[in-house]
Coordinates of C-alpha atoms and ligand atoms in Angstrom, one line a residue:
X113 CA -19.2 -34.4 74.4
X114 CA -20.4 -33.7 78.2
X115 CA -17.9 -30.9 79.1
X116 CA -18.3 -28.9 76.1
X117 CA -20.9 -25.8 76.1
X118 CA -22.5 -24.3 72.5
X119 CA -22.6 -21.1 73.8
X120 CA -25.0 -17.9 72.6
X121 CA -22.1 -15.2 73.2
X122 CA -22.3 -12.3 75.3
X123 CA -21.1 -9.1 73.5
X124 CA -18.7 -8.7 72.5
X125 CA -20.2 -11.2 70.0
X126 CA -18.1 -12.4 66.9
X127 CA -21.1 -11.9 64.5
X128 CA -20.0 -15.0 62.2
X129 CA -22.4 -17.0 60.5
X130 CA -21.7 -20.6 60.0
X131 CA -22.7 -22.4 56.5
X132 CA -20.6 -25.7 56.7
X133 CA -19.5 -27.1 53.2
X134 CA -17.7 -29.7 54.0
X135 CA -20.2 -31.0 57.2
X136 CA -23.1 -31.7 53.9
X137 CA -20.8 -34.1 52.2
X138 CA -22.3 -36.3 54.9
X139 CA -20.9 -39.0 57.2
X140 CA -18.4 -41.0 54.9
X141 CA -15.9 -37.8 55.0
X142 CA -15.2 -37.4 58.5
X143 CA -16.6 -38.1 62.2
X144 CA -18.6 -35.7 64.1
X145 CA -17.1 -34.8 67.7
X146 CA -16.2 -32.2 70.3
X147 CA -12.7 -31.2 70.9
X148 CA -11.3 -32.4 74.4
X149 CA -11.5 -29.1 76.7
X150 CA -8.2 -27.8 78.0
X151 CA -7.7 -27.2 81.5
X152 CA -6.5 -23.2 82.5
X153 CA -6.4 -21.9 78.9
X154 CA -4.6 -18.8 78.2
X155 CA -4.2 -16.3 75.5
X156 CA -0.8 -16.2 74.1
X157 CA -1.2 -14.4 71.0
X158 CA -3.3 -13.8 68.1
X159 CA -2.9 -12.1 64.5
X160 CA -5.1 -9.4 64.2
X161 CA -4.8 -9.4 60.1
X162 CA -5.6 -13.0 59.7
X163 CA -9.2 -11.5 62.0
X164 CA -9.9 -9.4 60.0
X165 CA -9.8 -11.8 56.7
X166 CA -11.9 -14.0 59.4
X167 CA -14.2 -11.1 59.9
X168 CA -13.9 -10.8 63.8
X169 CA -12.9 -8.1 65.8
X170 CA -9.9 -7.3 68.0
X171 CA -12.5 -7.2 70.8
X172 CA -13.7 -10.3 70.0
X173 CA -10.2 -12.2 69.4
X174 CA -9.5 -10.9 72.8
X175 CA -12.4 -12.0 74.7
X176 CA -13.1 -14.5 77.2
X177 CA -16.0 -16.2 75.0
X178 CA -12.9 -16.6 71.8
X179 CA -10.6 -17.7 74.5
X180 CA -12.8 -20.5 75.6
X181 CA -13.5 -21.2 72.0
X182 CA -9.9 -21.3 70.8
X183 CA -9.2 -23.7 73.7
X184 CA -11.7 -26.2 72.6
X185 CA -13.9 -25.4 75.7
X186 CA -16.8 -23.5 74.0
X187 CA -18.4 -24.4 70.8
X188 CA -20.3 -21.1 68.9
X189 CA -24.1 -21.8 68.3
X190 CA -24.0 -22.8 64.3
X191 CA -20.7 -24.3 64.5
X192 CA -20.9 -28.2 63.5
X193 CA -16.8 -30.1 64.6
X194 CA -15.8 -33.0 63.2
X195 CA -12.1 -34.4 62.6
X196 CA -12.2 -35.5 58.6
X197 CA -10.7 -38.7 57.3
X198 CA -7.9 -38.7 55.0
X199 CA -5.0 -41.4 54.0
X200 CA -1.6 -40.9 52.4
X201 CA 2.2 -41.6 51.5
X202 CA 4.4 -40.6 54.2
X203 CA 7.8 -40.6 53.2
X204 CA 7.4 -42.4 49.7
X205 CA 5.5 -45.1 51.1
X206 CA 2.1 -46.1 51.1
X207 CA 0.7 -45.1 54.7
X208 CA -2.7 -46.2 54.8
X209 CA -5.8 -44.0 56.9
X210 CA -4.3 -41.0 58.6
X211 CA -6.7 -38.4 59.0
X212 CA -7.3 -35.7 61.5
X213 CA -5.2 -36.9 64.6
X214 CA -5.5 -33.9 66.4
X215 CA -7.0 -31.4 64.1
X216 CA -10.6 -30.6 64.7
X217 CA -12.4 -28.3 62.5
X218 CA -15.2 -26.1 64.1
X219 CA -17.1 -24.9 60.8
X220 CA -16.7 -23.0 57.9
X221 CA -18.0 -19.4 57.8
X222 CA -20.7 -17.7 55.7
X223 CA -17.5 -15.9 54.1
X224 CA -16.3 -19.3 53.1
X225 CA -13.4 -19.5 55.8
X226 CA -12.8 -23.1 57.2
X227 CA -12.3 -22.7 61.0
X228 CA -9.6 -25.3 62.6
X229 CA -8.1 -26.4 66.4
X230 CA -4.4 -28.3 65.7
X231 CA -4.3 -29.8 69.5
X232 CA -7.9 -30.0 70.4
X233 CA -8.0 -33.7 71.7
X234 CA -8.4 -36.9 70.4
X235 CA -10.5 -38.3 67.6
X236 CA -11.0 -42.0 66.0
X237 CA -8.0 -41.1 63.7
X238 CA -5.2 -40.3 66.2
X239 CA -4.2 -44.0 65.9
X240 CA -2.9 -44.2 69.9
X241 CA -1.5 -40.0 69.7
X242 CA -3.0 -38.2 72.0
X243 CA -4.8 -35.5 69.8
X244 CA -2.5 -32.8 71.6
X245 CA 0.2 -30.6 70.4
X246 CA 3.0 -29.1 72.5
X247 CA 3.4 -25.8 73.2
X248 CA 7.2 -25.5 70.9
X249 CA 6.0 -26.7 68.0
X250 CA 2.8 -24.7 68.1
X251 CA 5.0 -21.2 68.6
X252 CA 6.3 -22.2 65.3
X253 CA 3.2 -23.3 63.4
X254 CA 2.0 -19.7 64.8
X255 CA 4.6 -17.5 64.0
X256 CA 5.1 -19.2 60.7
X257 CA 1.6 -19.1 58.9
X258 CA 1.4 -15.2 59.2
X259 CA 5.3 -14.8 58.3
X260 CA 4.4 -16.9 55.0
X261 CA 0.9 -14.9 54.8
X262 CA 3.0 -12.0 54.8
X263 CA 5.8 -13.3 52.5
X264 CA 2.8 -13.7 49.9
X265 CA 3.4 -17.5 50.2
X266 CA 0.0 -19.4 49.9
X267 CA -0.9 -20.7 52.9
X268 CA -3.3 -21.9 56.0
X269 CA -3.4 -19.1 58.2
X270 CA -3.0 -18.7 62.2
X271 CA -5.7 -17.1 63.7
X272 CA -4.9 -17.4 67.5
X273 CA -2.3 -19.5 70.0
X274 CA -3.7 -20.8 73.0
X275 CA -1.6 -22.0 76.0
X276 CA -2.5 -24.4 78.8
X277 CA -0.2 -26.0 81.7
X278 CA -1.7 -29.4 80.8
X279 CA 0.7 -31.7 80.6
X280 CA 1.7 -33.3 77.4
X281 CA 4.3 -36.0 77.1
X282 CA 7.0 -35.8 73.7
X283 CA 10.4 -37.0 74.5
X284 CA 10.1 -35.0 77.9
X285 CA 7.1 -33.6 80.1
X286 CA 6.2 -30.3 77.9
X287 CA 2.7 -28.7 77.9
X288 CA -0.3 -28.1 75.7
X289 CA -1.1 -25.7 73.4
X290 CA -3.5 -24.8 70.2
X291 CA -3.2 -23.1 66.8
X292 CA -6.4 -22.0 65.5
X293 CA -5.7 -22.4 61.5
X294 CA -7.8 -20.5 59.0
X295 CA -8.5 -21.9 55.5
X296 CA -10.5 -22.2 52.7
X297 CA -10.3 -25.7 52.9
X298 CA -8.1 -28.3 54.4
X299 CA -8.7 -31.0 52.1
X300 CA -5.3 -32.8 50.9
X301 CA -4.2 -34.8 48.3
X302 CA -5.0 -37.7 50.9
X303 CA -8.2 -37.4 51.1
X304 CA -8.6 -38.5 47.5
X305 CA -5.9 -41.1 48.4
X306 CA -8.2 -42.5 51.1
X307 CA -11.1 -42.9 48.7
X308 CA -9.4 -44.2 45.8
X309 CA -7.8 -46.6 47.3
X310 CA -11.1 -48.3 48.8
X311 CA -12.5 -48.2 45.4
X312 CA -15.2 -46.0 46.8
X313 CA -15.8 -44.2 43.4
X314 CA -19.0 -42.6 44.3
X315 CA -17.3 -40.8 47.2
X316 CA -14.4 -40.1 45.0
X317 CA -16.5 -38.1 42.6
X318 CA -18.8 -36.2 45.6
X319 CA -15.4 -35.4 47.1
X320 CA -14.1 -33.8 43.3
X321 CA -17.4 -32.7 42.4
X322 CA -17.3 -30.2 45.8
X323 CA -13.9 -29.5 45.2
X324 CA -14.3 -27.7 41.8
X325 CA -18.0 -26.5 42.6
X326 CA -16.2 -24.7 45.3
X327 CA -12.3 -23.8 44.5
X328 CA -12.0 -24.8 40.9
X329 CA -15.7 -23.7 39.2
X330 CA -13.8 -23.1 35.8
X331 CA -12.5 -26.9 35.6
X332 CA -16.3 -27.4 33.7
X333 CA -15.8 -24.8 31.6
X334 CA -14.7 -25.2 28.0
X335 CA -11.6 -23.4 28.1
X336 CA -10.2 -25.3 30.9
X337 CA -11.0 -28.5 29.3
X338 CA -10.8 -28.3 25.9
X339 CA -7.1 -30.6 25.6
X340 CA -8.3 -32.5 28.1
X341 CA -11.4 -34.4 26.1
X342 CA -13.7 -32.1 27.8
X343 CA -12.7 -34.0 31.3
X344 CA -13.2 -31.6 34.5
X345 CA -11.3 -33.6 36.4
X346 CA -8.3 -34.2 34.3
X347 CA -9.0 -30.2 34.5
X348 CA -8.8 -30.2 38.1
X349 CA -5.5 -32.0 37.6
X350 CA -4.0 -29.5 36.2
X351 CA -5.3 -26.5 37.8
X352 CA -4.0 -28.3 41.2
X353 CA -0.6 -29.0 39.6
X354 CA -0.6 -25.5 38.5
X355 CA -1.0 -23.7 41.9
X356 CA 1.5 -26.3 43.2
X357 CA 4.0 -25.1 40.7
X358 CA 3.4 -21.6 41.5
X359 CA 3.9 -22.8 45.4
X360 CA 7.0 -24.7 45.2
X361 CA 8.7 -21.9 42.7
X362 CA 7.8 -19.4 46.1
X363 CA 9.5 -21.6 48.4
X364 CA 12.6 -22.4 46.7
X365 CA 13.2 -18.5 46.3
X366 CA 12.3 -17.2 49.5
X367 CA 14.5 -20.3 51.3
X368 CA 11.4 -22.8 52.7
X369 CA 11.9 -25.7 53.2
X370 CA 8.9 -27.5 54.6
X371 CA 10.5 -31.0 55.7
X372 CA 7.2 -33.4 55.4
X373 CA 6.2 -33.3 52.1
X374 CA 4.0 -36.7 52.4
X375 CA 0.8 -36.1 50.4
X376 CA -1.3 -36.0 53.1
X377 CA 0.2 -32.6 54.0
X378 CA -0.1 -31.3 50.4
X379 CA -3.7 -29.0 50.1
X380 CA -5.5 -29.4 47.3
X381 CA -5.7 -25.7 47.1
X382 CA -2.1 -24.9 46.8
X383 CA -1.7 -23.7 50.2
X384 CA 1.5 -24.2 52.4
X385 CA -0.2 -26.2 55.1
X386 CA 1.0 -28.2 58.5
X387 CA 4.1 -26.4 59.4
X388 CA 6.2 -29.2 61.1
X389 CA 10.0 -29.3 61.1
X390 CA 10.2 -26.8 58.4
X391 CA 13.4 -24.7 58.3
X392 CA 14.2 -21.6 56.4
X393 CA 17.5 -21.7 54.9
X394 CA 20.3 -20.0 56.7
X395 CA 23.5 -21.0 54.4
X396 CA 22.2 -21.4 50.8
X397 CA 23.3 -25.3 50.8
X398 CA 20.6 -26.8 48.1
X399 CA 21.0 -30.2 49.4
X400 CA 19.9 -29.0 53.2
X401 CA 17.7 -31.8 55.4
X402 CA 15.5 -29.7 57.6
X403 CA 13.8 -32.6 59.3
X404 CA 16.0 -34.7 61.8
X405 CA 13.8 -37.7 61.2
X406 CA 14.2 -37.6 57.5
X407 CA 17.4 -40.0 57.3
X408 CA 17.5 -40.1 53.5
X409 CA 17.0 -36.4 52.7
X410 CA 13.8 -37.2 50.9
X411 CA 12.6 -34.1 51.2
X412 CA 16.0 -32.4 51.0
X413 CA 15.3 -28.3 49.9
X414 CA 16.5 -28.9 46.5
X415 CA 13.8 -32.3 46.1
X416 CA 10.9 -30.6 47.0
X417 CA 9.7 -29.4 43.7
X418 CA 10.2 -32.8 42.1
X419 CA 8.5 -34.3 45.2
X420 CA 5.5 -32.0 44.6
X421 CA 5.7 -33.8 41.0
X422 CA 5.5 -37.0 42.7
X423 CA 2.9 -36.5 45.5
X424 CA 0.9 -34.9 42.0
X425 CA 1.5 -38.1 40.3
X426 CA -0.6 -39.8 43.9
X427 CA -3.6 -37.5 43.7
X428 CA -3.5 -38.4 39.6
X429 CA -3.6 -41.9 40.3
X430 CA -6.4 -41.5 43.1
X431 CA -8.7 -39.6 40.6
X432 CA -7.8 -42.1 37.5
X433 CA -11.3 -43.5 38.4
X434 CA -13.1 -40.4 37.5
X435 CA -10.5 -38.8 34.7
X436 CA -10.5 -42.4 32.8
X437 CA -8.1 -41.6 29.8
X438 CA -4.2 -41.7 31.4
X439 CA -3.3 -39.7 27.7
X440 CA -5.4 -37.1 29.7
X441 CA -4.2 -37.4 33.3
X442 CA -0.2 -37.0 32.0
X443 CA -1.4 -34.2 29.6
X444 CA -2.5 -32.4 32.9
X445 CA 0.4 -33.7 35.0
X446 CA 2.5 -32.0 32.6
X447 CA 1.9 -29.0 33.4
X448 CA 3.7 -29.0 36.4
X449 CA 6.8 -29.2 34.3
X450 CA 6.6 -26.3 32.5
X451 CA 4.6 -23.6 35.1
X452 CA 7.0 -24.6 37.9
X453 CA 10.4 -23.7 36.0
X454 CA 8.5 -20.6 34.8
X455 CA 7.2 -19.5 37.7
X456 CA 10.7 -20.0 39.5
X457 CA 12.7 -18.4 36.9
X458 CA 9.9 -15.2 37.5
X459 CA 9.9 -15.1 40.9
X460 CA 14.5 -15.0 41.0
X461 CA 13.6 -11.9 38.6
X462 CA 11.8 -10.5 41.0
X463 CA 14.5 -11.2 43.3
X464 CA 17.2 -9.8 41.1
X465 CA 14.9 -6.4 40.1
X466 CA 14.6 -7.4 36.6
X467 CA 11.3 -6.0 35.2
X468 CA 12.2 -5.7 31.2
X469 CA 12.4 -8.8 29.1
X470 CA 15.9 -10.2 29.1
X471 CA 17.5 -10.8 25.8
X472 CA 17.2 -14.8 25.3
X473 CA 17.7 -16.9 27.9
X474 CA 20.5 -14.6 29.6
X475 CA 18.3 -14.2 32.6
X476 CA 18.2 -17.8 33.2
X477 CA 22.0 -17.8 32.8
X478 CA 22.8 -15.6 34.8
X479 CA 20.5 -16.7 38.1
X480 CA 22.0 -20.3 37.5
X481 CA 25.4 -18.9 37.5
X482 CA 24.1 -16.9 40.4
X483 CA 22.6 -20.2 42.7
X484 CA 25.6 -21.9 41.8
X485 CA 28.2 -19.0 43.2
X486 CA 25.7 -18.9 46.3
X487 CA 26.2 -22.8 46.8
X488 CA 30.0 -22.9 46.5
X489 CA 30.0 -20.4 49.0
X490 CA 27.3 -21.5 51.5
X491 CA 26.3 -17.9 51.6
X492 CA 23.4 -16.8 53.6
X493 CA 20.5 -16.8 51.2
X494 CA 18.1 -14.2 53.3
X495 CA 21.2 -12.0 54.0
X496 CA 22.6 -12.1 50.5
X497 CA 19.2 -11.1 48.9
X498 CA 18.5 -8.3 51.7
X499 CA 22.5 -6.7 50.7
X500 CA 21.8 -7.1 47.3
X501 CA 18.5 -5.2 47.3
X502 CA 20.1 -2.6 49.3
X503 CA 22.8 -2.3 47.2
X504 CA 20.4 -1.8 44.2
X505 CA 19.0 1.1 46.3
X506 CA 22.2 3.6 46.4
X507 CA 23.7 1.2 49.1
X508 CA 27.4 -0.9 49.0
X509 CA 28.4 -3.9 46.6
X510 CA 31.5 -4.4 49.0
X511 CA 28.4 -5.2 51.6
X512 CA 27.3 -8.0 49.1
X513 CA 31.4 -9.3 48.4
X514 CA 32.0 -9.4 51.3
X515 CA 29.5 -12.7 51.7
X516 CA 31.8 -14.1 49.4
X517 CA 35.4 -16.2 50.3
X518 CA 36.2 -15.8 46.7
X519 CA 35.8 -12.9 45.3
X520 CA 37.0 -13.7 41.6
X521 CA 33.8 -15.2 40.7
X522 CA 31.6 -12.9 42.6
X523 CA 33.2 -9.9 40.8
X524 CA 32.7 -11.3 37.3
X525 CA 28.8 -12.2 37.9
X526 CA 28.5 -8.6 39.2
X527 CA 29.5 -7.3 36.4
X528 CA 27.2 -9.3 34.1
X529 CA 24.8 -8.7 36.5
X530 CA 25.4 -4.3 35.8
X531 CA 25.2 -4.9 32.5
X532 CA 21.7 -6.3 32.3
X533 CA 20.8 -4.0 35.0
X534 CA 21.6 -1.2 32.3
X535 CA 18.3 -2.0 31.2
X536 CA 16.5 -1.3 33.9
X537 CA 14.8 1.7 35.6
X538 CA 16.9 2.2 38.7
X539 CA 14.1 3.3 41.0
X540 CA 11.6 0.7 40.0
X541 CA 13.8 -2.4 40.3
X542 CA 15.4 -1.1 43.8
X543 CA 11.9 -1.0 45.1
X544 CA 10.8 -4.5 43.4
X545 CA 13.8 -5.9 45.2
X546 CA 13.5 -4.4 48.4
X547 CA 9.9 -5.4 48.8
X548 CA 10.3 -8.9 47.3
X549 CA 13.7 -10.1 49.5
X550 CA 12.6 -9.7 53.1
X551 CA 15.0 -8.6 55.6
X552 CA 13.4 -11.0 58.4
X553 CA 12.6 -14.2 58.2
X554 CA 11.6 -17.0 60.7
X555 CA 14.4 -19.1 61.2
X556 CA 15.1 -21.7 63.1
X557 CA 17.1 -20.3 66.1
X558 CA 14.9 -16.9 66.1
X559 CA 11.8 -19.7 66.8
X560 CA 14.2 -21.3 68.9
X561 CA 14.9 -18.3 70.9
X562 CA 10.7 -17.5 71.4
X563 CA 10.4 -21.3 72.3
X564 CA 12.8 -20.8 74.9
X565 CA 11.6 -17.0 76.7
X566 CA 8.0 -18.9 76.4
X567 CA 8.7 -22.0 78.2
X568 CA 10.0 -19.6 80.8
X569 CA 6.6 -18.0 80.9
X570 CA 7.7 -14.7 78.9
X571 CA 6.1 -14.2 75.6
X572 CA 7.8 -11.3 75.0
X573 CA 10.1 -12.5 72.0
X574 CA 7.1 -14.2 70.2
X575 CA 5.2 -10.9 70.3
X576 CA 8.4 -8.6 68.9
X577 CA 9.3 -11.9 66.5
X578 CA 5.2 -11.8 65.4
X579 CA 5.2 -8.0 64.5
X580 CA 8.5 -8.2 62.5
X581 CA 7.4 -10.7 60.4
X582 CA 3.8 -9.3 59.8
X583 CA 6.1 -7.0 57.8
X584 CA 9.3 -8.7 56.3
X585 CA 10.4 -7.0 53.8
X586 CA 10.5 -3.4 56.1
X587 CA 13.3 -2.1 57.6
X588 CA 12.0 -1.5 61.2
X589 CA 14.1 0.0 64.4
X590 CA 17.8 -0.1 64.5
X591 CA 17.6 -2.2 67.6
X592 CA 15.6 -4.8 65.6
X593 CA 18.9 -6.0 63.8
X594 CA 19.7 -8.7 65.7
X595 CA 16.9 -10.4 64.3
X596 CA 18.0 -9.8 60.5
X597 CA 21.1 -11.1 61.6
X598 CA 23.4 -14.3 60.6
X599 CA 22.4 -17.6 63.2
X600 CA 24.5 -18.0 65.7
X601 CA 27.0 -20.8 66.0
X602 CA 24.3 -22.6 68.0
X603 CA 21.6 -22.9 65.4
X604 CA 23.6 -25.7 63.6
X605 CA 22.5 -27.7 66.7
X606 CA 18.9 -27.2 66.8
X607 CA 17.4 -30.2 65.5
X608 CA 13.9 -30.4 64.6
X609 CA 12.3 -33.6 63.5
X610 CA 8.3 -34.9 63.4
X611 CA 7.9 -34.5 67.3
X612 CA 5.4 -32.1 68.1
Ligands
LIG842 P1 2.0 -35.1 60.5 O1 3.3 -35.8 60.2 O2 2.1 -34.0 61.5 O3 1.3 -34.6 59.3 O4 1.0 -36.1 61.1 C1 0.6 -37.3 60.4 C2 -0.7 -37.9 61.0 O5 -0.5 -38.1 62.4 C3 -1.8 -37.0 60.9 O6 -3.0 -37.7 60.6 C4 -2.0 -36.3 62.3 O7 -3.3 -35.9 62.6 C5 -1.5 -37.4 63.2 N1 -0.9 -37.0 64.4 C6 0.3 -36.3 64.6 N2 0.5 -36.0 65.9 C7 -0.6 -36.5 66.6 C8 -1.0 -36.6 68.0 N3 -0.2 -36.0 68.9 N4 -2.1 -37.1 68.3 C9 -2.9 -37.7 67.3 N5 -2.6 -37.7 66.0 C10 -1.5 -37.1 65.6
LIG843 MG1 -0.1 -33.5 58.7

């Protein structure tokens, strides 16, 4: 579009190399545009680690040229935008075409790294939005990739945040701002969806067929297959079902809940992607409703693994086409059931420091007996892990009562809790825990409080909120504490919903 200029950088230069994928699937995937330039952009922050996976500089992230670029002003020579076409449920109900609204991706990388603006401007799928995104939301997209990056979560990372006093209109006058996300793909459930649901089979099976030559190569291989009549994408199926598993155990332990789980934000790779109203628990409370829009508690913390099952059950049905045998579609649908409970019951081992095989199921016992004690209590899930762990280390059980109004039941499940521990090697499981229950986490007032010191024009907070999370599970400087600490009794007001 006229005001946008392919430049040949100046050093520093950012020394990618631009191959494209998804651009060679050809027209029917996605439109070819420009993002909208932004008026006055500025540099608000950007993760140095997700640069390095990118293969860019410091230099380079700081420079006018990646300024210019991450603001949807510049476009690098090699670099082919477009805004891709996708459908979807939103919500449990049949949504029709969605597609990228305001996401605009720049190119994929020799390196195989999808480059993406959220905000950049309009394109023929933001259905009367206006291809922006505000400046609050776009803190938390941020701040949130990199703390789930550094959590070991899957997920689309956050390259840079761009600022710009262009006005963008929500409920009130706010202004504009830009995430550049980093993936190896963005492609969603919906995009299948979208396909499927045309009857555009030869599509369907170009979109599948790049999908596993790309992510999933062992989905042709015998191994994968073999149950599965020999059917790669009844292999796909499962392998996508299998990483989601593995995804939604990590959530539920570490507290996420992601609050829009329609399946045109699910990635077919597994990956945590479009951070919206998502809310990390403060109170463990299982049946908590992050988003303020979601009037049913659809996607309620304690629903979201059997909503994965369902949004799994959509992309099924959009590649029934191609798999052909439904004996073969549920056989790989299946899987879900038994890799999420497994992965989950791993990953609260982890939590707990338990390394040696339990004796039957008296793991699983004991964290159920665990979750529930946590619930009756509404006890602070990050907090209660972090005092546990320390405990583990040399530190104070009396810390870890103390969560607790009733101590009675508390006591008891410590105890059976010692006694399994007997079986452990001290050293090893106090570092497991320490390193696996983080001591900082992004919730919602913490983003709240950035959100607030940045509208003000001071980015302070963001920065100090940014380094602590690149490194949760580390103690950090004594002053620091106040952001390990309980929410204040003016988090329970925040209230987040699809806005942004
Ligand atoms: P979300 O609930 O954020 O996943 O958004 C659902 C759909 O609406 C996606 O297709 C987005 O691209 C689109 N969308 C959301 N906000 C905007 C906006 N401000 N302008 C254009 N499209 C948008
Ligand atoms: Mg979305």
């Amino acid at each position: 579009m006229p005001f946008t200029l392919s430049i040949d950088e100046a050093p520093p230069r950012s020394g990618l190399v631009w191959r494209n994928g998804f651009a060679d699937l050809g027209p029917a995937f996605f439109t070819e545009l420009q993002p909208t330039p932004l008026p006055a952009p500025y540099a608000i922050a950007t993760s140095a680690d997700a640069g390095r996976w990118l293969g860019v500089s410091p230099e380079w992230l700081a420079s006018g040229t990646a300024l210019q670029v991450f603001s949807g002003n510049a476009a690098l020579a090699g670099m082919r935008p477009l805004a891709s076409v996708y459908s979807g449920h939103q919500f449990g109900v049949w949504a029709g075409q969605l597609g990228d609204g305001r996401a605009i991706l720049l190119g994929e990388t020799e390196g195989g790294i999808e480059v993406q603006l959220k905000g950049a401007g309009r394109t023929p799928y933001s259905r009367g939005g206006d291809g922006r995104a505000v400046l609050r939301s776009s803190i938390r997209e941020f701040l949130c990739s990199e703390a789930m990056h550094a959590l070991g979560v899957p997920t689309t990372r956050a390259l840079s945040l761009t600022g710009s006093p262009a006005p963008v209109y929500r409920e009130e006058a706010e202004t504009a701002a830009v995430v550049t996300r980093l993936a190896p793909s963005f492609i969603r459930f919906g995009h299948f969806e979208h396909f499927a649901t045309q009857g555009r089979q030869a599509e369907l099976r170009q979109l599948a067929d790049y999908v596993i030559d790309r992510y999933y190569p062992d989905c042709r291989g015998t191994d994968a297959t073999a149950h599965l009549g020999g059917n790669a994408y009844a292999a796909l199926l499962q392998a996508v079902s299998e990483r989601t598993a593995a995804l939604l155990a990590q959530w539920q332990a570490v507290g996420f809940c992601h609050g829009v789980m329609n399946t045109d934000n699910m990635s077919i790779l597994g990956l945590t992607i479009d951070y919206g109203p998502f809310q990390f628990l403060d109170a463990f409370v299982p049946g908590h409703i992050c988003n303020h829009s979601d009037h049913q508690g659809r996607y309620a913390f304690n629903r979201q693994p059997n909503v994965a099952y369902w949004n799994l059950f959509c992309l099924g049905q959009a590649l029934m086409p191609l798999i052909g045998d439904t004996a073969h579609a549920q056989a790989a649908l299946e899987s879900y059931k038994a890799v999420f409970p497994a992965r989950f019951i791993a990953r609260m081992r982890e939590k707990l420091g338990l390394l040696q095989p339990g004796a039957g199921d008296g793991d699983a016992a004991l964290i159920d007996g665990l979750l529930q004690l946590l619930a009756q209590g509404g006890v602070d899930w990050t907090i209660f892990w972090r005092r546990l762990s320390q405990a583990r280390a040399g530190g104070d059980y009396e810390a870890v009562g103390d969560l607790f109004l009733d101590r009675t039941g508390w006591n008891r499940w410590l105890l059976s809790f010692q006694e399994r521990n007997a079986l452990e090697d001290q050293a090893l499981a106090a570092d497991l825990m320490l390193k696996t229950n983080p001591k900082f986490v992004l919730r919602n007032h913490l983003g709240e409080e950035a959100i607030r010191a940045a509208t003000r024009g001071d980015f302070t907070v963001l920065h100090t909120l940014q380094a602590l999370l690149e490194r949760p599970c580390e103690e950090h400087a004594s002053q620091d504490a106040h952001w390990a600490d309980f929410p204040p009794d003016w988090a329970s007001t925040i209230e987040i919903s699809c806005s942004s």
